[in-house]
PDB file of C-alpha atoms in Angstrom:
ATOM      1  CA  UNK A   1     -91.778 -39.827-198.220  1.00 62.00           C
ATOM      2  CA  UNK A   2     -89.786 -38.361-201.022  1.00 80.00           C
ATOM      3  CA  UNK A   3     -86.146 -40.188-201.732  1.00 89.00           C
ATOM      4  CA  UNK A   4     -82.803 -38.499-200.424  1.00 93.00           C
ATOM      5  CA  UNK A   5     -80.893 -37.840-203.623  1.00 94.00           C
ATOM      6  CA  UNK A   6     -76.604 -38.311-202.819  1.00 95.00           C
ATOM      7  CA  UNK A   7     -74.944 -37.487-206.220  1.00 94.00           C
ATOM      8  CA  UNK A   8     -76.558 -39.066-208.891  1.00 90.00           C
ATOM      9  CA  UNK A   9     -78.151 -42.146-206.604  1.00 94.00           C
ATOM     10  CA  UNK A  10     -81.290 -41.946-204.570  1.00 94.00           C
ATOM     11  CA  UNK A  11     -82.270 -43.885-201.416  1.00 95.00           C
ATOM     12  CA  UNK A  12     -85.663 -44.696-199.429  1.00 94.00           C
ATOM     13  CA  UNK A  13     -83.952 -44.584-196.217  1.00 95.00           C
ATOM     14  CA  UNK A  14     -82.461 -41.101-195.064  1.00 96.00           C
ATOM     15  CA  UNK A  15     -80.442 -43.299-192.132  1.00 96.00           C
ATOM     16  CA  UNK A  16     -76.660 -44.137-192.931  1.00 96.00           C
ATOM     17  CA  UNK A  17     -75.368 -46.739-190.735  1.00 94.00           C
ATOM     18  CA  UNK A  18     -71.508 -47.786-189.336  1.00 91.00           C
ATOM     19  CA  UNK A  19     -70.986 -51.580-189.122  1.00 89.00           C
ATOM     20  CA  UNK A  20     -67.941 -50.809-186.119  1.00 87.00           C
ATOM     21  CA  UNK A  21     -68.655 -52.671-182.274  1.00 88.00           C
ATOM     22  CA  UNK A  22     -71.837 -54.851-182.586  1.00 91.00           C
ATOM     23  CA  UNK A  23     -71.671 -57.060-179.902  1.00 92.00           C
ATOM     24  CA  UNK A  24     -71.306 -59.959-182.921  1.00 91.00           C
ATOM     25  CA  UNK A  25     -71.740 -59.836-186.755  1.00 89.00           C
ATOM     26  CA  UNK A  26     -75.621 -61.027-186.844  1.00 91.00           C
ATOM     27  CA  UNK A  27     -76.971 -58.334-185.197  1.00 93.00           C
ATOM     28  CA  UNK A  28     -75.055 -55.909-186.754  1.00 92.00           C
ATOM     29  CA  UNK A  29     -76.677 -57.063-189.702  1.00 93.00           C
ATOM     30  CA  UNK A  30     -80.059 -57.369-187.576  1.00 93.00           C
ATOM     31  CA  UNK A  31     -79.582 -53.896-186.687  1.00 94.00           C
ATOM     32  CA  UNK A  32     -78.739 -52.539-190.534  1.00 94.00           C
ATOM     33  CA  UNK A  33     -82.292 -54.447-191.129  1.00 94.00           C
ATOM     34  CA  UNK A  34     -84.421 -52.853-188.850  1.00 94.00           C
ATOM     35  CA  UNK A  35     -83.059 -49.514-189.696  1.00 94.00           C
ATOM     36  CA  UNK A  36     -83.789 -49.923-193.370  1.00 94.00           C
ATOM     37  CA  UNK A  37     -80.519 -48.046-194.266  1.00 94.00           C
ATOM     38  CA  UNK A  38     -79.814 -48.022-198.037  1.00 95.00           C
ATOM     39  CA  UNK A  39     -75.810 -47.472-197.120  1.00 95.00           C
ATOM     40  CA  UNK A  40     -73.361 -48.651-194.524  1.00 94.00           C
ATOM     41  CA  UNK A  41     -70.210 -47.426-193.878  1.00 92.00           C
ATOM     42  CA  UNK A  42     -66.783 -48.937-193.825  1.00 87.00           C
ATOM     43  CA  UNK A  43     -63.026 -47.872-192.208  1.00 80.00           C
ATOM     44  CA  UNK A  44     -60.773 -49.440-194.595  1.00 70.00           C
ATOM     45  CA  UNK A  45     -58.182 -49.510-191.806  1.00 61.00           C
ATOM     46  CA  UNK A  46     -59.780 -51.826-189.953  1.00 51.00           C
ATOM     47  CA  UNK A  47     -61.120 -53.948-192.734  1.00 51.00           C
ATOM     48  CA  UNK A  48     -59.752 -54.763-195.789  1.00 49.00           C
ATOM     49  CA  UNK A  49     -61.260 -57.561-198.049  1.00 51.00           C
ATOM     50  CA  UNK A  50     -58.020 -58.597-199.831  1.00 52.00           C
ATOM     51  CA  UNK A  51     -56.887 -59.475-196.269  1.00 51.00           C
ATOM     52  CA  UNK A  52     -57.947 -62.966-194.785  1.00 52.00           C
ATOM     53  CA  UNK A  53     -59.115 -61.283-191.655  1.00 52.00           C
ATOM     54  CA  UNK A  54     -61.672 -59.121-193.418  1.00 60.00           C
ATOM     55  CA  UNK A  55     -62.890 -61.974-195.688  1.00 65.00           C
ATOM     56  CA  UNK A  56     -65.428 -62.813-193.438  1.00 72.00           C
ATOM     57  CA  UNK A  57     -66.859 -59.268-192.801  1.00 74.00           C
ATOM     58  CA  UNK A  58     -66.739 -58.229-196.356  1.00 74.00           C
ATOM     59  CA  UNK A  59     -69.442 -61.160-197.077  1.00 77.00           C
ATOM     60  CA  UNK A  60     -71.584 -60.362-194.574  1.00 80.00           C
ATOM     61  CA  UNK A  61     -71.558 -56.595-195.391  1.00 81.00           C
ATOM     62  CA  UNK A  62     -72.369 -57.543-198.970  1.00 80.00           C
ATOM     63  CA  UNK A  63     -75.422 -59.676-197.444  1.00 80.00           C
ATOM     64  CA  UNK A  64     -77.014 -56.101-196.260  1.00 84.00           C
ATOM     65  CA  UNK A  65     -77.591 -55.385-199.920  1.00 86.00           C
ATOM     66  CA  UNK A  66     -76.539 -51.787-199.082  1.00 90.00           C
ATOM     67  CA  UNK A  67     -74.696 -48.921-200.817  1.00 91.00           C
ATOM     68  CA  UNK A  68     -71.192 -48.940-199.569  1.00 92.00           C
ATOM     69  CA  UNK A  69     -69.542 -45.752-198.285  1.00 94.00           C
ATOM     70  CA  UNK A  70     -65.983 -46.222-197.500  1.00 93.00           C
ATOM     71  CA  UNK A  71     -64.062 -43.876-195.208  1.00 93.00           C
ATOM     72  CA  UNK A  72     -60.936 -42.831-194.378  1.00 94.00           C
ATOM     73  CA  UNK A  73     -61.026 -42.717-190.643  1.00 90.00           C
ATOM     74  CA  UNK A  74     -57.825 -42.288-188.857  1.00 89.00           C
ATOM     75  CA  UNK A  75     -56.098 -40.434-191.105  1.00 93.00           C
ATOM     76  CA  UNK A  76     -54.115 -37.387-190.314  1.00 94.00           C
ATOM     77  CA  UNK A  77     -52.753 -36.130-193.503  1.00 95.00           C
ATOM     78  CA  UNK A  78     -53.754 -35.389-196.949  1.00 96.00           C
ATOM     79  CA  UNK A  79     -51.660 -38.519-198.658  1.00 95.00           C
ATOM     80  CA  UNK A  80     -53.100 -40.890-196.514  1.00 94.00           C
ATOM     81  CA  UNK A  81     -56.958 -39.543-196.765  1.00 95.00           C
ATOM     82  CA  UNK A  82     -56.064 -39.810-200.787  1.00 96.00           C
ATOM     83  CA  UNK A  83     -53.987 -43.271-200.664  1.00 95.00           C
ATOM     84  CA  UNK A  84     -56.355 -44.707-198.635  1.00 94.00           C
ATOM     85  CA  UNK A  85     -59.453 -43.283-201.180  1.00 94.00           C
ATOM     86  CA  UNK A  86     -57.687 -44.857-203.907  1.00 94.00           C
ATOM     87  CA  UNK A  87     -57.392 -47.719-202.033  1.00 91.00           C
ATOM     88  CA  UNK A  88     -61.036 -47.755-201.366  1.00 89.00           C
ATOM     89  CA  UNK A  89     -61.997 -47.313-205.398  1.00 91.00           C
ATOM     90  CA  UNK A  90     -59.876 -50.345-206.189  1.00 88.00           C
ATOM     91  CA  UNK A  91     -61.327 -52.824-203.855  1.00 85.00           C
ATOM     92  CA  UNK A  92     -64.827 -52.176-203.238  1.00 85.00           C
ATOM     93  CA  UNK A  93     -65.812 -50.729-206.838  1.00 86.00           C
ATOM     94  CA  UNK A  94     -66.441 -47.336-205.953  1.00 91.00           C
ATOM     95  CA  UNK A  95     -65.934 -43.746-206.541  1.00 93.00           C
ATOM     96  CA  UNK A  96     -67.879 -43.003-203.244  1.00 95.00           C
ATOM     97  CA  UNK A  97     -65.784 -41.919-200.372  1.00 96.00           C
ATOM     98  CA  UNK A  98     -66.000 -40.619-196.807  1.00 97.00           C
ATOM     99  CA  UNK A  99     -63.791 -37.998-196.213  1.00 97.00           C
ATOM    100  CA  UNK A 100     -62.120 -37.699-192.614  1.00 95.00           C
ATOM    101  CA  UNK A 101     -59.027 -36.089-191.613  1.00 95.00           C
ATOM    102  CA  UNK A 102     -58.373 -36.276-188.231  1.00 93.00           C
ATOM    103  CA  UNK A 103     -56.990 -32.813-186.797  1.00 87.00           C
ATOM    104  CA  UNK A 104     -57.044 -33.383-182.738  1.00 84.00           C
ATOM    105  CA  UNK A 105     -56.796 -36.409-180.993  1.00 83.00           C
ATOM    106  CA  UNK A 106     -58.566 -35.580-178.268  1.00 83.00           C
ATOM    107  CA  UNK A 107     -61.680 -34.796-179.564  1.00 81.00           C
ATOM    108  CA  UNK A 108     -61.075 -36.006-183.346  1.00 87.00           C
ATOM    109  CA  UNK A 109     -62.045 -32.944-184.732  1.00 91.00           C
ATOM    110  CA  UNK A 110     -61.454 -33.393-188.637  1.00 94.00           C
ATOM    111  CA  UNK A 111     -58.557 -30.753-189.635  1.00 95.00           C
ATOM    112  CA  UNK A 112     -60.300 -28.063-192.326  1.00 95.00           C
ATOM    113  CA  UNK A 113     -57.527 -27.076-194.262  1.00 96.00           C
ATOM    114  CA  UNK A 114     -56.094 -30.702-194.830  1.00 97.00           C
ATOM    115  CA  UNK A 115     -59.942 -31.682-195.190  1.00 97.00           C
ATOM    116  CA  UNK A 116     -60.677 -29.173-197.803  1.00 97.00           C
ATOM    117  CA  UNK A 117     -57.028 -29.694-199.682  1.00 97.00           C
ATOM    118  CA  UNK A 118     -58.096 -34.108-199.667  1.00 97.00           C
ATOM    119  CA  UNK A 119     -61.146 -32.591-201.193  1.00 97.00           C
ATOM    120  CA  UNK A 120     -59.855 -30.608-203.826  1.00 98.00           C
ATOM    121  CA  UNK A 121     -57.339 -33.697-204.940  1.00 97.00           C
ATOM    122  CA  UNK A 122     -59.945 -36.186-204.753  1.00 98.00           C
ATOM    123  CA  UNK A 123     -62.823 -34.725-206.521  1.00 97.00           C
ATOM    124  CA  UNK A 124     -60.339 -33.918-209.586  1.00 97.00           C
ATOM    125  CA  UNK A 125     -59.662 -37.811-209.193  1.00 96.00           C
ATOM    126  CA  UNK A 126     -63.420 -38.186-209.941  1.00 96.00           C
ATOM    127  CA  UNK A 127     -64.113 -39.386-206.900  1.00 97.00           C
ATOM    128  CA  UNK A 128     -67.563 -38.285-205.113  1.00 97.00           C
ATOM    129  CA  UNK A 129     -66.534 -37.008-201.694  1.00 97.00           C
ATOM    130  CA  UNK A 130     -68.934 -37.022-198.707  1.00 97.00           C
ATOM    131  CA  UNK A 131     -66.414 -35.332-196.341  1.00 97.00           C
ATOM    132  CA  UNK A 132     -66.737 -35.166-192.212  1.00 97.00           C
ATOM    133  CA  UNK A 133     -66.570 -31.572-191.007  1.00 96.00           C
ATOM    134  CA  UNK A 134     -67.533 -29.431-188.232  1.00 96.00           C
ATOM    135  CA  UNK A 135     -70.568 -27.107-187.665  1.00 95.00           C
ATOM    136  CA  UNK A 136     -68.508 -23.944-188.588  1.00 95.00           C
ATOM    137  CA  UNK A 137     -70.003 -22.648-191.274  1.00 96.00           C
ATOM    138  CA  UNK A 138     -66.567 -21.214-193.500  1.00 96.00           C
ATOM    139  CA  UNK A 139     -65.548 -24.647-193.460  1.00 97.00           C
ATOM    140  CA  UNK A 140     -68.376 -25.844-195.191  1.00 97.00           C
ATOM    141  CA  UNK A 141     -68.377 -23.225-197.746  1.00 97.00           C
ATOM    142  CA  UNK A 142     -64.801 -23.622-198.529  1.00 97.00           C
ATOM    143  CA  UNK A 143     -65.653 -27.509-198.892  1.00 98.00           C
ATOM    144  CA  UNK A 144     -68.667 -26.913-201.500  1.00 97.00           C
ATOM    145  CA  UNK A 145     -65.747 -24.712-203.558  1.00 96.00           C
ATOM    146  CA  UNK A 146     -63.755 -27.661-203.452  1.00 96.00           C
ATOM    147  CA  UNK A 147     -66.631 -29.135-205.451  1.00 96.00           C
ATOM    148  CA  UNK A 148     -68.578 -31.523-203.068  1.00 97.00           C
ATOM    149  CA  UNK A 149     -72.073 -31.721-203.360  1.00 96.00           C
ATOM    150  CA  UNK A 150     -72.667 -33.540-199.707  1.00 97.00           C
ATOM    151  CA  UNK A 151     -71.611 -31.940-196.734  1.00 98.00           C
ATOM    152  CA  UNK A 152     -71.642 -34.202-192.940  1.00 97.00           C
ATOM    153  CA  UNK A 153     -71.175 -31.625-190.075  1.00 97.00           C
ATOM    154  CA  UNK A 154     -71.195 -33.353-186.519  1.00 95.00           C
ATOM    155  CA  UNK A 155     -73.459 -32.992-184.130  1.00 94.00           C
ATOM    156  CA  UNK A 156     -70.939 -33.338-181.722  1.00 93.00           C
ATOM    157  CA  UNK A 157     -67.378 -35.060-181.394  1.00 90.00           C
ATOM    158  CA  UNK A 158     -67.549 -38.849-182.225  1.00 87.00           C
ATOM    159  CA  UNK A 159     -68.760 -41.298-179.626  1.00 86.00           C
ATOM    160  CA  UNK A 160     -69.294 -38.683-177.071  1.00 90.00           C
ATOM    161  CA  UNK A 161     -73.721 -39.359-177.508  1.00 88.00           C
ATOM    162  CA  UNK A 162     -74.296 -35.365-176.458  1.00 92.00           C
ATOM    163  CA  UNK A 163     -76.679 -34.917-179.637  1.00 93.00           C
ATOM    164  CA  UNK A 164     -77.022 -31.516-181.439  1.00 96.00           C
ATOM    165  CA  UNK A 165     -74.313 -29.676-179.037  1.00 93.00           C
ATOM    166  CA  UNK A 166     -74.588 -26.064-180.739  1.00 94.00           C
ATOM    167  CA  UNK A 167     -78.584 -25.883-182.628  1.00 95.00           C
ATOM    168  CA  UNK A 168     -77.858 -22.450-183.233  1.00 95.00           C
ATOM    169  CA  UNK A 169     -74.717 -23.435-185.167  1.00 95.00           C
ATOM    170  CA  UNK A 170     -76.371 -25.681-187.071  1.00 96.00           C
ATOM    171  CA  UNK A 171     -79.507 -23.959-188.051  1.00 94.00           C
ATOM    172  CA  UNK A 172     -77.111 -21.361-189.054  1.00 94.00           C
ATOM    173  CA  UNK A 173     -75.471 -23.637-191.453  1.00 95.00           C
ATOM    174  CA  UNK A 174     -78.911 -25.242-192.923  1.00 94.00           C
ATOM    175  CA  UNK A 175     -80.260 -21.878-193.267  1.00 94.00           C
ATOM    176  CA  UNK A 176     -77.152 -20.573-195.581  1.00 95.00           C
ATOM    177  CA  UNK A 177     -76.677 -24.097-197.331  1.00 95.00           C
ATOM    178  CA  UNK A 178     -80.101 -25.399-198.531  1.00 89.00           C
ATOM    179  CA  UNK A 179     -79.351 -26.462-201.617  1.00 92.00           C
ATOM    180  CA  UNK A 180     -76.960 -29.553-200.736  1.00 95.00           C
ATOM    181  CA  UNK A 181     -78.124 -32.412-199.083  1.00 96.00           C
ATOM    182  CA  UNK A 182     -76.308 -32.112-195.229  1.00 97.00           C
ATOM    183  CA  UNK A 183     -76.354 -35.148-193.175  1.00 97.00           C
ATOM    184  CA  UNK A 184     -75.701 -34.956-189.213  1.00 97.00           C
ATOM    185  CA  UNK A 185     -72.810 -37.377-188.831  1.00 94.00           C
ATOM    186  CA  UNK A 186     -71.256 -37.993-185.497  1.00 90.00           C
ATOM    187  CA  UNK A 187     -72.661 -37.552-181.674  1.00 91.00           C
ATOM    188  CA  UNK A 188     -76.007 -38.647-181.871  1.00 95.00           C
ATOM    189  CA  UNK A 189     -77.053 -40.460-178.491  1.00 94.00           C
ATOM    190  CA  UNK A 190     -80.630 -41.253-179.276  1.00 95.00           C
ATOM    191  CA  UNK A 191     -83.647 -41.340-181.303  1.00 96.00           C
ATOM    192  CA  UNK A 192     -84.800 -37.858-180.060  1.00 96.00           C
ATOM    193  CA  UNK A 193     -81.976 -36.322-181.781  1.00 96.00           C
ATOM    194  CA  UNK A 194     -82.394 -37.738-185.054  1.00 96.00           C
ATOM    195  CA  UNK A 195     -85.664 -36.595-184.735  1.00 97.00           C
ATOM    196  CA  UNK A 196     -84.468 -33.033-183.917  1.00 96.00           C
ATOM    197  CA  UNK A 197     -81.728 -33.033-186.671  1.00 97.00           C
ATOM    198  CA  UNK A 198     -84.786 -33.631-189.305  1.00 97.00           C
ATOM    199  CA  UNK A 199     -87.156 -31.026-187.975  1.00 95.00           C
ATOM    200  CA  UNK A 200     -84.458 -28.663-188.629  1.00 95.00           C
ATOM    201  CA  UNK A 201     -84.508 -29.439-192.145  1.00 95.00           C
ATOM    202  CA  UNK A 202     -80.808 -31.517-192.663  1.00 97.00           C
ATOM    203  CA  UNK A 203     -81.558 -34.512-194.811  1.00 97.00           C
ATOM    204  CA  UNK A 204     -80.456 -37.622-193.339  1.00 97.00           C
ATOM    205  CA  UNK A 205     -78.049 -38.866-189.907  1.00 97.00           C
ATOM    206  CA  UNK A 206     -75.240 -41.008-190.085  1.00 96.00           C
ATOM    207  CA  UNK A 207     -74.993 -43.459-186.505  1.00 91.00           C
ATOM    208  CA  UNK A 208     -72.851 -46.661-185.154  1.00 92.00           C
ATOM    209  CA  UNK A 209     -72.313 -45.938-182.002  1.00 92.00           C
ATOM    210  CA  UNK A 210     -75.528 -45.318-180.832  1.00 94.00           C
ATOM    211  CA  UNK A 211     -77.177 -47.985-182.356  1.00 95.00           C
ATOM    212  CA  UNK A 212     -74.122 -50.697-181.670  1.00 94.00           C
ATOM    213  CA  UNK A 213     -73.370 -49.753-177.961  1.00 94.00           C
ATOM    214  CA  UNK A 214     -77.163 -49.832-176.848  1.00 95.00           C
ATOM    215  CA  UNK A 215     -78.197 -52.575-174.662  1.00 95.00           C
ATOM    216  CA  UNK A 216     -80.249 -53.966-177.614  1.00 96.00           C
ATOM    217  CA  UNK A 217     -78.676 -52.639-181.514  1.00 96.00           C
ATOM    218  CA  UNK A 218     -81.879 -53.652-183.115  1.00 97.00           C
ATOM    219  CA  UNK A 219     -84.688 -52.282-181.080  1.00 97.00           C
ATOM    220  CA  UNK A 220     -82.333 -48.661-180.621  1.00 96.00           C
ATOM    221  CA  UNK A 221     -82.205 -48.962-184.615  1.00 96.00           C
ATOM    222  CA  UNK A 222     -85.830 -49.209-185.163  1.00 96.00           C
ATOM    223  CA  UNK A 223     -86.333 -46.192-182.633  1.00 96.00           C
ATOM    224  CA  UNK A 224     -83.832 -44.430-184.710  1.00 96.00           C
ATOM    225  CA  UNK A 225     -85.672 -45.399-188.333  1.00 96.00           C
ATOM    226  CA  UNK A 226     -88.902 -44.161-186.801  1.00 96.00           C
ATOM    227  CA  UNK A 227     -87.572 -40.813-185.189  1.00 96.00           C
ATOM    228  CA  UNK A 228     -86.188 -40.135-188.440  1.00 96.00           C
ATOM    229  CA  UNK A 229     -89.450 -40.425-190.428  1.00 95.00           C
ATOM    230  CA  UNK A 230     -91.287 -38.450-187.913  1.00 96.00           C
ATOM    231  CA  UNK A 231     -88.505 -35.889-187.639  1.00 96.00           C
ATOM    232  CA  UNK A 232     -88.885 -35.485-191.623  1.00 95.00           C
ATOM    233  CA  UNK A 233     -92.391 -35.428-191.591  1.00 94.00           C
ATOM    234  CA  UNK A 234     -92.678 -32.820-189.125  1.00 94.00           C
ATOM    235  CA  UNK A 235     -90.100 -30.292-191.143  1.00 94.00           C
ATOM    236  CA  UNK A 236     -92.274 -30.988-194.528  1.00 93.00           C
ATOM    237  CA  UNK A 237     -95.268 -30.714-193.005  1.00 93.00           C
ATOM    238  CA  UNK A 238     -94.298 -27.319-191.214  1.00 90.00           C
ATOM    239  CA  UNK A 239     -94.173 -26.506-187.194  1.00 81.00           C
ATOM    240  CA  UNK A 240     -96.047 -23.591-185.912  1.00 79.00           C
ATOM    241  CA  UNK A 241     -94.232 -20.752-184.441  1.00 78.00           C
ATOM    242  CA  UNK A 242     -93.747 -21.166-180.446  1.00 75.00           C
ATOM    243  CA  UNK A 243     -95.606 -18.419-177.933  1.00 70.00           C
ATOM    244  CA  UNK A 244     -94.392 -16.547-174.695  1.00 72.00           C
ATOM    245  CA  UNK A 245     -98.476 -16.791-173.544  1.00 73.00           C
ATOM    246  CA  UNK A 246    -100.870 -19.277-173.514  1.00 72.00           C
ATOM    247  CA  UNK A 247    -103.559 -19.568-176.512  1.00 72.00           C
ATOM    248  CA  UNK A 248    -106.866 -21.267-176.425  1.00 67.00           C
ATOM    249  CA  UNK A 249    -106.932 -24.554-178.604  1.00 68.00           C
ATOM    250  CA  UNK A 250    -110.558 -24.795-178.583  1.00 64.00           C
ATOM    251  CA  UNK A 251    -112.842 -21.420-179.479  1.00 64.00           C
ATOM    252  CA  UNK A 252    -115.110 -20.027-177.616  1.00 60.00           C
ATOM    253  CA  UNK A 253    -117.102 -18.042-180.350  1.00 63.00           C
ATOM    254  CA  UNK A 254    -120.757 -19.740-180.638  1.00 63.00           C
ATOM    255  CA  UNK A 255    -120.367 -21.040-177.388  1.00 63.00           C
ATOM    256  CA  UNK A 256    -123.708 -20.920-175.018  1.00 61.00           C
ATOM    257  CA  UNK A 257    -122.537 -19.303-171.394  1.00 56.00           C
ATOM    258  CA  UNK A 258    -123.651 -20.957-168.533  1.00 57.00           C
ATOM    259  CA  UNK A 259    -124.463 -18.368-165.624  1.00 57.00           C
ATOM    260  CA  UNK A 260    -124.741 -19.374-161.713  1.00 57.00           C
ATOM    261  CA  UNK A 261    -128.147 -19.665-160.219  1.00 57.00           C
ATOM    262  CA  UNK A 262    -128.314 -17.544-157.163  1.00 53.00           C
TER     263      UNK A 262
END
């Protein structure tokens, strides 16, 4: 299977992976194994390696061996998305960020116009913004004029496991954006909608709580690896078009007919 291509680095694995509520650190890292992700993700809020308390954490994330994508969840304004981006560049040795800014509390619906202003400020910082959006498909234009060349509409709100809420939304959105990777972040609840998030042609999923609430992280994170490979395969590969009536799978030209003795 062909690498996915994020800016100017490539990855084997089209899986991205949160490192938040593992039941304990070793099989969060068990889980990152078995899932093969090339990147994790990070909330700087809640873990900061020039602070004692994150010490710990930040070794075993460097253990994984993975890409590092820093975000700024919890943020509700533009300074703060930016401060806590530059933040992120200084510590962890990265231009990479993930862009959230939170616009509802209830269902943390990322703001557009403060999303697409962090964007603006940040990519003229050089920074290479992956930024958290919605399925509405004006907000993701007006975030590829801001100059990103990754776009990560939700599924559905975070946490809430419903999957691929609105398909027609979303095919929508492939259909008029295929030339920039798109990666499903947010509301997947299990394999089957990884798989169904590939078929329709985005290029990778982003999951944590899926993976780290299930009763057992590391087998949920292999059934996620392997509905994402046969969700990609099926979209190269090409589906045939669905029917209102039945259709014979077998032919019956050249057949011999059997007729009834009476």
């Amino acid at each position: 299977m062909e690498d996915l291509k994020l800016y100017s680095k490539t990855f084997s694995s089209r899986i991205l992976i949160g490192t938040a509520m593992y039941p304990s650190p070793q099989i969060m890292l068990d889980a990152i194994k078995q899932s093969a992700s090339n990147i994790v993700t990070l909330s700087l809020r809640r873990q900061n390696p020039n602070e004692q308390g994150g010490e710990q954490f930040w070794k075993l994330i460097q253990q994984t061996g993975c890409e590092l994508l820093p975000n700024t969840a919890g943020c509700k304004t533009v300074q703060e998305a930016v401060t806590l981006a530059k933040m992120s560049r200084e510590i962890f040795n990265t231009n990479w960020i993930k862009l959230e800014v939170v616009g509802d509390d209830y269902n943390l619906q990322p703001d557009p116009f403060l999303t697409v202003e962090a964007a603006k400020i940040l990519i003229k910082d050089g920074f290479e913004v992956l930024p958290f959006c919605t399925d509405d498909l004006v907000f993701n234009l007006r975030l590829l004029d801001a100059g990103c060349e990754v776009l990560m509409p939700w599924g559905s709100p975070i946490g809430t496991a419903k999957g691929l809420m609105n398909p027609y939304a979303l095919q929508t959105l492939r259909e008029r954006i295929d030339h920039v990777p798109m990666i499903i972040d947010a509301g997947l609840g299990k394999p089957s909608d990884a798989c169904l998030a590939l078929e329709m042609g985005f290029d990778a999923v982003l999951l944590n709580t899926a993976i780290a609430k299930a009763n057992d992280p590391v087998r949920m994170a292999n059934g996620f690896k392997s509905a994402v490979d046969a969700g990609r395969d099926a979209y190269l590969a090409g589906k045939i078009q669905s029917r209102q009536t039945a259709q014979a799978s077998t032919p019956t030209i050249g057949m011999p007919f059997w007729h009834q003795q009476k």
